[in-house]
Every structure is written in C-alpha cells, then in structure tokens.
C-alpha cells in the first residue's frame, strides 16, 4: 500500500499543507483543536486500503500550513475558502468530507456554503445547530457557564497563549489531548481568579491510545507555530454568527453520519446529548442517516480507531455509487 505523502498547495492567499494516501474517491479529513493532519493517521491507511484517496489538511494556523497574522483572518469563511481552494488544486469536483471538533464545525460550514462540493459528510463530536437570529452560541454558553468557560477565556488576545506558556507546550498538549478521555465540563471552566490551566486535569500518564512520540510530534509543530492561530478560530465565533445571517433558520441537506463518544466533553455541554439523540438534530439535518454513540471520549477516532474506521468506511462505501 502507498505510503503517506506530503505537499504544499498555494490557495486563497496562503499555503496549505496536506498529507495524502491511497487512490480512488477523495475523502477530505479536517482536524480540530489542538490537533494536526496527524490526528487522522489511523484513518488514512484504513481509507487507502478500502480504495479511497485520503487527504488530511493542516488547517490554517496549524502545523506546516501558513498562519496569517490577525484574528480577522480565521473566520469560517476563510477556512472554507482554503478547503475549496485545495479541492480545486487537486481537481476534485466533489468529495466525501470528515471533520472532528473544529474540523466538524468547519465541515458543517462547507456543507452550508458549498453543498455542491460534498457527496456526504461524517461529522465527529460537534453537531450542527440551525442559526438562530437572537444570539450566538458563545453568547448563550457564556450566559449558561460564566466567564471562566474556556470559549470565553480564549477571547482575549494573548491570555490563553500566556496561560499555556506558563505550563509549557508539552504539558498543555498532554493535559488537553491526553486528558480528553476523562475531561468533564467543570474541567474547562477556570476557577474564579485563576486561569484555565488550573482547571485542566494534569496528565502524568498518557492513555494507551496516545504515545510520547505522538505528543513529541504535536509539540514540535505547536512550538513552531504557537497557539494563536488555532485559538483565533474561537475568537471568531461571534463574528461567524454575524456573517452567517443570510443562512438564519437554514438546515443542512447533505447526507450525514454523526459519530461521537458517549463521554465526549461536547456531549456534556448543557442539552447536547438530548439534542443529538432527539428530533431537533434531524430537523436541522434532514438527511442525517445515523447517529452513532460509541464508548469513548472526545478523541474517539484515535481512542477507538478500529471501531471508528469500520463505521466510517461502511458509510462511505455504501455511497460510492453516488460518486
């Protein structure tokens, strides 16, 4: 089987790094925070073996991709533009799309803004909610969870970066990724008068699905780029809501599979589990094919790669005739 190859693509005014493996219908993989293309390492070989062309991006601001300066350069519209530019550069008119965490949010935006380019979408961890006209998600969560909630703590330029620097890049990544298996809502809400790192679990022993070599790979790249670009995605949450006004009350019509771990932090947000397992999610996504909740955490694609890959490839293979 072909090995993973890498290349840089100039598009949308910046350079995007992609990793590729295999040939066949294209499957574009979008990572979350604080991850890299590398987060899909278990999926790429499985997809290639199943007859797909796996394409994993370093999203703008991450890894080997360019990190433009300025919060305003990280709206969902910029990132969707990057993805469409990559597809154009590769000559891919339509693709299967897979997104996790922030990659899931961006994947929903691709389905909303450019549904003509997506055959079907596999969303991991983060569900789609129809845009409501009264307030943004960050306004609602601030009201529910207070100023210490991590979305809020990420808003002030430099604050989270300084906090992570105080404990070191390696420790920050270990505590966020390695602690993801057991992360609870109260552990992403900073105690009064303290920073977010004081709430995060201190991970001394990595879970079995994450190795020291994995952490070294992440650390190498985050020490080069820093956390500012990745955190700027959060700093555009309200702006994204404002810019999406033309899509108020608009559902997603793409065929979708939703996968999450039952202990996923996102499903611990107020009302989230009831939403994804109830009728409201299907109203927001009328072509939602299935909701699969596996035993596991926020990083389910890394924690349970064999089970995750089975569900992913079964879904994609069933839609190959749509290519």
mmCIF file of C-alpha atoms in Angstrom:
data_model
loop_
_atom_site.group_PDB
_atom_site.id
_atom_site.type_symbol
_atom_site.label_atom_id
_atom_site.label_comp_id
_atom_site.label_asym_id
_atom_site.label_seq_id
_atom_site.Cartn_x
_atom_site.Cartn_y
_atom_site.Cartn_z
ATOM 1 C CA UNK A 1 0.000 0.000 0.000
ATOM 2 C CA UNK A 2 1.219 3.500 -0.864
ATOM 3 C CA UNK A 3 2.820 5.470 1.945
ATOM 4 C CA UNK A 4 1.629 8.857 3.178
ATOM 5 C CA UNK A 5 2.977 11.687 1.012
ATOM 6 C CA UNK A 6 3.000 15.417 1.712
ATOM 7 C CA UNK A 7 2.721 18.564 -0.359
ATOM 8 C CA UNK A 8 2.085 22.273 -0.082
ATOM 9 C CA UNK A 9 -0.730 23.946 -2.003
ATOM 10 C CA UNK A 10 -0.912 27.688 -2.613
ATOM 11 C CA UNK A 11 -4.517 28.792 -2.419
ATOM 12 C CA UNK A 12 -6.750 31.512 -1.009
ATOM 13 C CA UNK A 13 -3.739 33.734 -0.412
ATOM 14 C CA UNK A 14 -1.856 31.277 1.836
ATOM 15 C CA UNK A 15 -0.046 27.918 1.741
ATOM 16 C CA UNK A 16 -1.866 24.816 2.966
ATOM 17 C CA UNK A 17 -0.070 21.584 3.842
ATOM 18 C CA UNK A 18 -1.814 18.314 3.020
ATOM 19 C CA UNK A 19 -0.994 14.669 3.654
ATOM 20 C CA UNK A 20 -2.271 12.065 1.179
ATOM 21 C CA UNK A 21 -2.562 8.311 0.932
ATOM 22 C CA UNK A 22 -4.272 5.948 -1.481
ATOM 23 C CA UNK A 23 -6.293 6.432 -4.654
ATOM 24 C CA UNK A 24 -9.971 6.448 -5.508
ATOM 25 C CA UNK A 25 -12.831 8.697 -4.390
ATOM 26 C CA UNK A 26 -11.438 11.569 -2.310
ATOM 27 C CA UNK A 27 -12.048 11.751 1.443
ATOM 28 C CA UNK A 28 -11.004 15.085 2.971
ATOM 29 C CA UNK A 29 -10.187 14.978 6.699
ATOM 30 C CA UNK A 30 -10.440 18.134 8.841
ATOM 31 C CA UNK A 31 -8.850 18.119 12.304
ATOM 32 C CA UNK A 32 -9.793 20.015 15.453
ATOM 33 C CA UNK A 33 -8.065 21.778 18.351
ATOM 34 C CA UNK A 34 -5.272 21.259 19.298
ATOM 35 C CA UNK A 35 -4.517 18.746 16.566
ATOM 36 C CA UNK A 36 -2.903 18.371 13.132
ATOM 37 C CA UNK A 37 -3.332 16.274 9.992
ATOM 38 C CA UNK A 38 -1.532 13.667 12.115
ATOM 39 C CA UNK A 39 -4.681 13.158 14.185
ATOM 40 C CA UNK A 40 -6.096 11.168 11.229
ATOM 41 C CA UNK A 41 -3.087 8.816 10.988
ATOM 42 C CA UNK A 42 -5.223 5.788 11.917
ATOM 43 C CA UNK A 43 -7.892 6.637 9.355
ATOM 44 C CA UNK A 44 -5.643 7.399 6.378
ATOM 45 C CA UNK A 45 -4.204 3.911 5.939
ATOM 46 C CA UNK A 46 -7.617 2.292 6.502
ATOM 47 C CA UNK A 47 -9.231 4.554 3.896
ATOM 48 C CA UNK A 48 -6.431 3.885 1.415
ATOM 49 C CA UNK A 49 -6.767 0.138 1.914
ATOM 50 C CA UNK A 50 -10.523 0.436 1.319
ATOM 51 C CA UNK A 51 -9.972 2.134 -2.052
ATOM 52 C CA UNK A 52 -10.199 5.817 -1.146
ATOM 53 C CA UNK A 53 -7.881 8.795 -1.613
ATOM 54 C CA UNK A 54 -7.360 10.130 1.924
ATOM 55 C CA UNK A 55 -6.459 13.833 2.119
ATOM 56 C CA UNK A 56 -5.737 15.299 5.561
ATOM 57 C CA UNK A 57 -5.138 19.038 5.924
ATOM 58 C CA UNK A 58 -3.194 21.047 8.405
ATOM 59 C CA UNK A 59 -5.847 23.748 8.842
ATOM 60 C CA UNK A 60 -4.712 27.372 8.502
ATOM 61 C CA UNK A 61 -2.669 28.386 11.540
ATOM 62 C CA UNK A 62 -1.586 24.805 12.239
ATOM 63 C CA UNK A 63 1.482 22.682 11.528
ATOM 64 C CA UNK A 64 3.061 23.175 8.116
ATOM 65 C CA UNK A 65 0.228 25.378 6.845
ATOM 66 C CA UNK A 66 0.598 29.136 6.847
ATOM 67 C CA UNK A 67 -0.586 31.124 9.878
ATOM 68 C CA UNK A 68 -1.677 34.588 8.720
ATOM 69 C CA UNK A 69 -1.463 37.325 11.330
ATOM 70 C CA UNK A 70 -4.715 38.814 12.583
ATOM 71 C CA UNK A 71 -7.804 37.404 14.281
ATOM 72 C CA UNK A 72 -9.945 38.533 11.355
ATOM 73 C CA UNK A 73 -8.160 36.032 9.069
ATOM 74 C CA UNK A 74 -9.621 32.992 10.844
ATOM 75 C CA UNK A 75 -13.354 33.204 10.166
ATOM 76 C CA UNK A 76 -15.115 30.059 8.999
ATOM 77 C CA UNK A 77 -15.435 31.730 5.596
ATOM 78 C CA UNK A 78 -11.641 31.966 5.281
ATOM 79 C CA UNK A 79 -11.193 28.311 6.259
ATOM 80 C CA UNK A 80 -13.938 27.075 3.925
ATOM 81 C CA UNK A 81 -12.178 29.056 1.197
ATOM 82 C CA UNK A 82 -8.959 27.173 1.956
ATOM 83 C CA UNK A 83 -10.720 23.829 1.605
ATOM 84 C CA UNK A 84 -12.421 24.720 -1.666
ATOM 85 C CA UNK A 85 -9.077 26.013 -2.956
ATOM 86 C CA UNK A 86 -7.407 22.702 -2.101
ATOM 87 C CA UNK A 87 -10.157 20.780 -3.913
ATOM 88 C CA UNK A 88 -9.719 22.998 -6.970
ATOM 89 C CA UNK A 89 -5.937 22.500 -6.907
ATOM 90 C CA UNK A 90 -6.411 18.726 -6.731
ATOM 91 C CA UNK A 91 -9.038 18.732 -9.475
ATOM 92 C CA UNK A 92 -11.660 17.244 -7.143
ATOM 93 C CA UNK A 93 -15.160 18.443 -8.053
ATOM 94 C CA UNK A 94 -16.890 16.520 -5.238
ATOM 95 C CA UNK A 95 -15.522 14.762 -2.157
ATOM 96 C CA UNK A 96 -16.502 12.916 0.954
ATOM 97 C CA UNK A 97 -15.827 15.112 3.984
ATOM 98 C CA UNK A 98 -14.905 14.120 7.552
ATOM 99 C CA UNK A 99 -14.444 16.616 10.382
ATOM 100 C CA UNK A 100 -13.672 16.431 14.089
ATOM 101 C CA UNK A 101 -14.074 19.160 16.736
ATOM 102 C CA UNK A 102 -13.360 22.498 14.987
ATOM 103 C CA UNK A 103 -12.944 20.470 11.815
ATOM 104 C CA UNK A 104 -16.514 19.280 12.369
ATOM 105 C CA UNK A 105 -17.745 22.866 12.679
ATOM 106 C CA UNK A 106 -15.894 23.843 9.501
ATOM 107 C CA UNK A 107 -17.242 20.752 7.736
ATOM 108 C CA UNK A 108 -20.789 21.847 8.531
ATOM 109 C CA UNK A 109 -19.917 25.242 7.053
ATOM 110 C CA UNK A 110 -18.654 23.624 3.838
ATOM 111 C CA UNK A 111 -21.982 21.766 3.613
ATOM 112 C CA UNK A 112 -23.866 25.018 4.186
ATOM 113 C CA UNK A 113 -21.812 27.264 1.881
ATOM 114 C CA UNK A 114 -20.726 24.817 -0.853
ATOM 115 C CA UNK A 115 -23.018 21.773 -0.757
ATOM 116 C CA UNK A 116 -22.244 21.220 -4.459
ATOM 117 C CA UNK A 117 -18.725 20.057 -3.492
ATOM 118 C CA UNK A 118 -19.747 17.479 -0.850
ATOM 119 C CA UNK A 119 -21.036 13.977 -1.626
ATOM 120 C CA UNK A 120 -21.625 13.174 2.047
ATOM 121 C CA UNK A 121 -20.320 14.298 5.408
ATOM 122 C CA UNK A 122 -19.135 12.434 8.527
ATOM 123 C CA UNK A 123 -19.268 14.816 11.495
ATOM 124 C CA UNK A 124 -17.390 13.761 14.610
ATOM 125 C CA UNK A 125 -18.218 15.182 18.050
ATOM 126 C CA UNK A 126 -19.796 18.542 17.126
ATOM 127 C CA UNK A 127 -23.388 18.586 15.822
ATOM 128 C CA UNK A 128 -24.931 21.227 13.577
ATOM 129 C CA UNK A 129 -27.383 23.697 15.044
ATOM 130 C CA UNK A 130 -29.501 25.959 12.869
ATOM 131 C CA UNK A 131 -28.511 29.620 13.145
ATOM 132 C CA UNK A 132 -30.941 31.494 15.331
ATOM 133 C CA UNK A 133 -31.341 35.265 14.945
ATOM 134 C CA UNK A 134 -31.303 36.272 18.623
ATOM 135 C CA UNK A 135 -27.814 35.364 19.878
ATOM 136 C CA UNK A 136 -24.647 33.443 19.010
ATOM 137 C CA UNK A 137 -23.564 30.158 20.573
ATOM 138 C CA UNK A 138 -20.805 31.851 22.544
ATOM 139 C CA UNK A 139 -23.254 34.379 23.993
ATOM 140 C CA UNK A 140 -25.554 31.560 25.067
ATOM 141 C CA UNK A 141 -22.775 29.465 26.612
ATOM 142 C CA UNK A 142 -21.369 32.470 28.451
ATOM 143 C CA UNK A 143 -24.781 33.065 29.964
ATOM 144 C CA UNK A 144 -25.048 29.401 30.978
ATOM 145 C CA UNK A 145 -21.486 28.696 32.154
ATOM 146 C CA UNK A 146 -19.964 32.049 33.024
ATOM 147 C CA UNK A 147 -16.808 33.994 32.308
ATOM 148 C CA UNK A 148 -14.476 31.114 33.180
ATOM 149 C CA UNK A 149 -15.755 28.817 30.412
ATOM 150 C CA UNK A 150 -12.905 28.088 28.016
ATOM 151 C CA UNK A 151 -14.618 29.603 24.956
ATOM 152 C CA UNK A 152 -14.726 32.831 26.914
ATOM 153 C CA UNK A 153 -11.160 32.577 28.192
ATOM 154 C CA UNK A 154 -9.964 32.165 24.601
ATOM 155 C CA UNK A 155 -11.446 35.510 23.508
ATOM 156 C CA UNK A 156 -8.846 37.885 24.958
ATOM 157 C CA UNK A 157 -5.790 38.004 22.667
ATOM 158 C CA UNK A 158 -2.741 36.538 24.366
ATOM 159 C CA UNK A 159 -4.442 35.345 27.552
ATOM 160 C CA UNK A 160 -4.684 31.630 26.742
ATOM 161 C CA UNK A 161 -1.315 31.690 24.973
ATOM 162 C CA UNK A 162 0.322 33.087 28.119
ATOM 163 C CA UNK A 163 -1.512 30.525 30.253
ATOM 164 C CA UNK A 164 -0.325 27.585 28.121
ATOM 165 C CA UNK A 165 3.206 29.007 28.060
ATOM 166 C CA UNK A 166 3.217 29.040 31.863
ATOM 167 C CA UNK A 167 2.902 25.238 31.965
ATOM 168 C CA UNK A 168 4.806 24.538 28.734
ATOM 169 C CA UNK A 169 3.655 23.357 25.310
ATOM 170 C CA UNK A 170 4.149 19.660 26.070
ATOM 171 C CA UNK A 171 2.148 19.805 29.305
ATOM 172 C CA UNK A 172 -0.611 21.846 27.681
ATOM 173 C CA UNK A 173 -0.980 19.276 24.881
ATOM 174 C CA UNK A 174 -0.819 16.331 27.279
ATOM 175 C CA UNK A 175 -3.482 17.855 29.506
ATOM 176 C CA UNK A 176 -5.843 18.742 26.651
ATOM 177 C CA UNK A 177 -5.416 15.737 24.349
ATOM 178 C CA UNK A 178 -4.320 13.132 26.894
ATOM 179 C CA UNK A 179 -6.911 14.351 29.373
ATOM 180 C CA UNK A 180 -9.614 14.264 26.714
ATOM 181 C CA UNK A 181 -10.646 10.733 27.636
ATOM 182 C CA UNK A 182 -11.936 11.871 31.017
ATOM 183 C CA UNK A 183 -12.459 15.604 30.511
ATOM 184 C CA UNK A 184 -15.615 16.918 32.162
ATOM 185 C CA UNK A 185 -17.369 20.240 31.820
ATOM 186 C CA UNK A 186 -16.097 21.597 35.154
ATOM 187 C CA UNK A 187 -12.517 20.996 33.964
ATOM 188 C CA UNK A 188 -12.859 23.531 31.138
ATOM 189 C CA UNK A 189 -14.201 26.283 33.392
ATOM 190 C CA UNK A 190 -11.447 28.296 35.056
ATOM 191 C CA UNK A 191 -11.829 28.715 38.844
ATOM 192 C CA UNK A 192 -12.562 32.244 39.986
ATOM 193 C CA UNK A 193 -9.385 34.311 39.965
ATOM 194 C CA UNK A 194 -7.363 31.627 38.155
ATOM 195 C CA UNK A 195 -6.530 30.683 34.584
ATOM 196 C CA UNK A 196 -7.848 27.755 32.560
ATOM 197 C CA UNK A 197 -4.771 25.585 33.154
ATOM 198 C CA UNK A 198 -5.746 25.435 36.836
ATOM 199 C CA UNK A 199 -8.947 23.566 35.871
ATOM 200 C CA UNK A 200 -7.492 21.176 33.281
ATOM 201 C CA UNK A 201 -6.540 17.712 34.549
ATOM 202 C CA UNK A 202 -2.803 17.198 34.999
ATOM 203 C CA UNK A 203 -1.875 14.177 32.882
ATOM 204 C CA UNK A 204 1.166 12.318 34.159
ATOM 205 C CA UNK A 205 0.467 9.014 32.404
ATOM 206 C CA UNK A 206 -0.850 9.101 28.846
ATOM 207 C CA UNK A 207 -3.867 6.978 27.888
ATOM 208 C CA UNK A 208 -2.989 3.829 25.891
ATOM 209 C CA UNK A 209 -4.137 5.350 22.583
ATOM 210 C CA UNK A 210 -1.671 8.272 22.838
ATOM 211 C CA UNK A 211 2.105 7.822 22.944
ATOM 212 C CA UNK A 212 5.000 10.027 23.956
ATOM 213 C CA UNK A 213 6.069 10.050 20.299
ATOM 214 C CA UNK A 214 2.628 11.388 19.350
ATOM 215 C CA UNK A 215 2.993 14.186 21.893
ATOM 216 C CA UNK A 216 6.502 14.945 20.624
ATOM 217 C CA UNK A 217 5.123 15.322 17.092
ATOM 218 C CA UNK A 218 2.407 17.734 18.248
ATOM 219 C CA UNK A 219 4.849 19.624 20.474
ATOM 220 C CA UNK A 220 7.359 20.105 17.649
ATOM 221 C CA UNK A 221 4.739 21.799 15.484
ATOM 222 C CA UNK A 222 2.991 23.834 18.180
ATOM 223 C CA UNK A 223 6.323 25.141 19.438
ATOM 224 C CA UNK A 224 6.943 26.378 15.903
ATOM 225 C CA UNK A 225 3.528 27.931 15.228
ATOM 226 C CA UNK A 226 2.285 28.702 18.737
ATOM 227 C CA UNK A 227 -1.358 28.547 19.780
ATOM 228 C CA UNK A 228 -2.518 31.927 18.475
ATOM 229 C CA UNK A 229 -3.719 30.780 15.031
ATOM 230 C CA UNK A 230 -5.677 27.822 16.429
ATOM 231 C CA UNK A 231 -7.224 29.902 19.226
ATOM 232 C CA UNK A 232 -8.211 32.580 16.697
ATOM 233 C CA UNK A 233 -10.893 30.162 15.462
ATOM 234 C CA UNK A 234 -12.597 30.637 18.844
ATOM 235 C CA UNK A 235 -12.110 34.400 18.670
ATOM 236 C CA UNK A 236 -14.263 34.460 15.533
ATOM 237 C CA UNK A 237 -17.229 32.553 16.944
ATOM 238 C CA UNK A 238 -19.448 35.613 17.335
ATOM 239 C CA UNK A 239 -18.200 37.111 14.067
ATOM 240 C CA UNK A 240 -19.010 33.847 12.256
ATOM 241 C CA UNK A 241 -22.545 34.041 13.627
ATOM 242 C CA UNK A 242 -22.886 37.616 12.398
ATOM 243 C CA UNK A 243 -21.566 36.761 8.938
ATOM 244 C CA UNK A 244 -23.929 33.780 8.662
ATOM 245 C CA UNK A 245 -27.051 35.968 8.925
ATOM 246 C CA UNK A 246 -28.185 35.070 5.361
ATOM 247 C CA UNK A 247 -28.470 31.422 6.475
ATOM 248 C CA UNK A 248 -30.704 32.052 9.504
ATOM 249 C CA UNK A 249 -33.072 29.101 10.105
ATOM 250 C CA UNK A 250 -31.496 27.184 7.187
ATOM 251 C CA UNK A 251 -30.959 23.423 7.633
ATOM 252 C CA UNK A 252 -28.166 21.285 6.131
ATOM 253 C CA UNK A 253 -29.362 18.973 3.342
ATOM 254 C CA UNK A 254 -26.149 16.952 2.794
ATOM 255 C CA UNK A 255 -26.208 13.227 3.650
ATOM 256 C CA UNK A 256 -24.606 12.975 7.092
ATOM 257 C CA UNK A 257 -23.311 10.384 9.539
ATOM 258 C CA UNK A 258 -22.687 11.668 13.068
ATOM 259 C CA UNK A 259 -20.253 9.854 15.388
ATOM 260 C CA UNK A 260 -19.254 10.727 18.952
ATOM 261 C CA UNK A 261 -18.042 9.098 22.145
ATOM 262 C CA UNK A 262 -20.569 8.870 24.959
ATOM 263 C CA UNK A 263 -18.064 10.553 27.286
ATOM 264 C CA UNK A 264 -17.286 13.335 24.806
ATOM 265 C CA UNK A 265 -16.919 16.701 26.522
ATOM 266 C CA UNK A 266 -19.097 18.312 23.830
ATOM 267 C CA UNK A 267 -21.973 15.996 24.710
ATOM 268 C CA UNK A 268 -21.540 17.138 28.315
ATOM 269 C CA UNK A 269 -22.487 20.693 27.295
ATOM 270 C CA UNK A 270 -25.982 21.621 28.549
ATOM 271 C CA UNK A 271 -28.624 19.909 26.410
ATOM 272 C CA UNK A 272 -26.167 18.436 23.875
ATOM 273 C CA UNK A 273 -26.815 14.709 24.364
ATOM 274 C CA UNK A 274 -30.565 15.249 24.262
ATOM 275 C CA UNK A 275 -30.144 17.308 21.102
ATOM 276 C CA UNK A 276 -28.109 14.765 19.105
ATOM 277 C CA UNK A 277 -30.303 11.825 20.142
ATOM 278 C CA UNK A 278 -33.611 13.648 19.731
ATOM 279 C CA UNK A 279 -35.699 15.023 16.850
ATOM 280 C CA UNK A 280 -34.167 18.534 16.821
ATOM 281 C CA UNK A 281 -30.906 17.328 15.248
ATOM 282 C CA UNK A 282 -32.819 15.621 12.440
ATOM 283 C CA UNK A 283 -34.824 18.774 11.862
ATOM 284 C CA UNK A 284 -31.556 20.693 11.487
ATOM 285 C CA UNK A 285 -30.087 17.961 9.228
ATOM 286 C CA UNK A 286 -32.979 16.294 7.323
ATOM 287 C CA UNK A 287 -30.636 13.833 5.545
ATOM 288 C CA UNK A 288 -28.976 12.686 8.767
ATOM 289 C CA UNK A 289 -28.502 8.975 8.106
ATOM 290 C CA UNK A 290 -27.481 7.809 11.572
ATOM 291 C CA UNK A 291 -26.210 8.939 14.962
ATOM 292 C CA UNK A 292 -23.595 6.557 16.388
ATOM 293 C CA UNK A 293 -22.523 6.970 20.007
ATOM 294 C CA UNK A 294 -19.535 4.772 20.841
ATOM 295 C CA UNK A 295 -17.909 4.002 24.169
ATOM 296 C CA UNK A 296 -15.164 6.574 24.388
ATOM 297 C CA UNK A 297 -14.229 10.222 24.563
ATOM 298 C CA UNK A 298 -13.826 13.391 22.523
ATOM 299 C CA UNK A 299 -10.935 11.864 20.552
ATOM 300 C CA UNK A 300 -12.935 8.783 19.567
ATOM 301 C CA UNK A 301 -11.214 8.408 16.160
ATOM 302 C CA UNK A 302 -7.887 7.978 17.953
ATOM 303 C CA UNK A 303 -9.154 6.145 21.013
ATOM 304 C CA UNK A 304 -11.155 3.522 19.093
ATOM 305 C CA UNK A 305 -9.714 3.616 15.562
ATOM 306 C CA UNK A 306 -10.803 0.122 14.505
ATOM 307 C CA UNK A 307 -14.439 0.599 15.513
ATOM 308 C CA UNK A 308 -14.471 4.163 14.203
ATOM 309 C CA UNK A 309 -12.910 3.112 10.886
ATOM 310 C CA UNK A 310 -15.469 0.340 10.491
ATOM 311 C CA UNK A 311 -18.354 2.795 10.812
ATOM 312 C CA UNK A 312 -16.633 5.404 8.632
ATOM 313 C CA UNK A 313 -15.714 3.073 5.789
ATOM 314 C CA UNK A 314 -19.055 1.232 5.855
ATOM 315 C CA UNK A 315 -20.842 4.551 5.423
ATOM 316 C CA UNK A 316 -18.557 5.812 2.648
ATOM 317 C CA UNK A 317 -18.505 2.507 0.780
ATOM 318 C CA UNK A 318 -22.315 2.458 0.749
ATOM 319 C CA UNK A 319 -22.261 5.820 -1.059
ATOM 320 C CA UNK A 320 -19.544 5.066 -3.638
ATOM 321 C CA UNK A 321 -22.232 4.776 -6.305
ATOM 322 C CA UNK A 322 -23.004 8.474 -5.712
ATOM 323 C CA UNK A 323 -19.524 9.475 -6.919
#
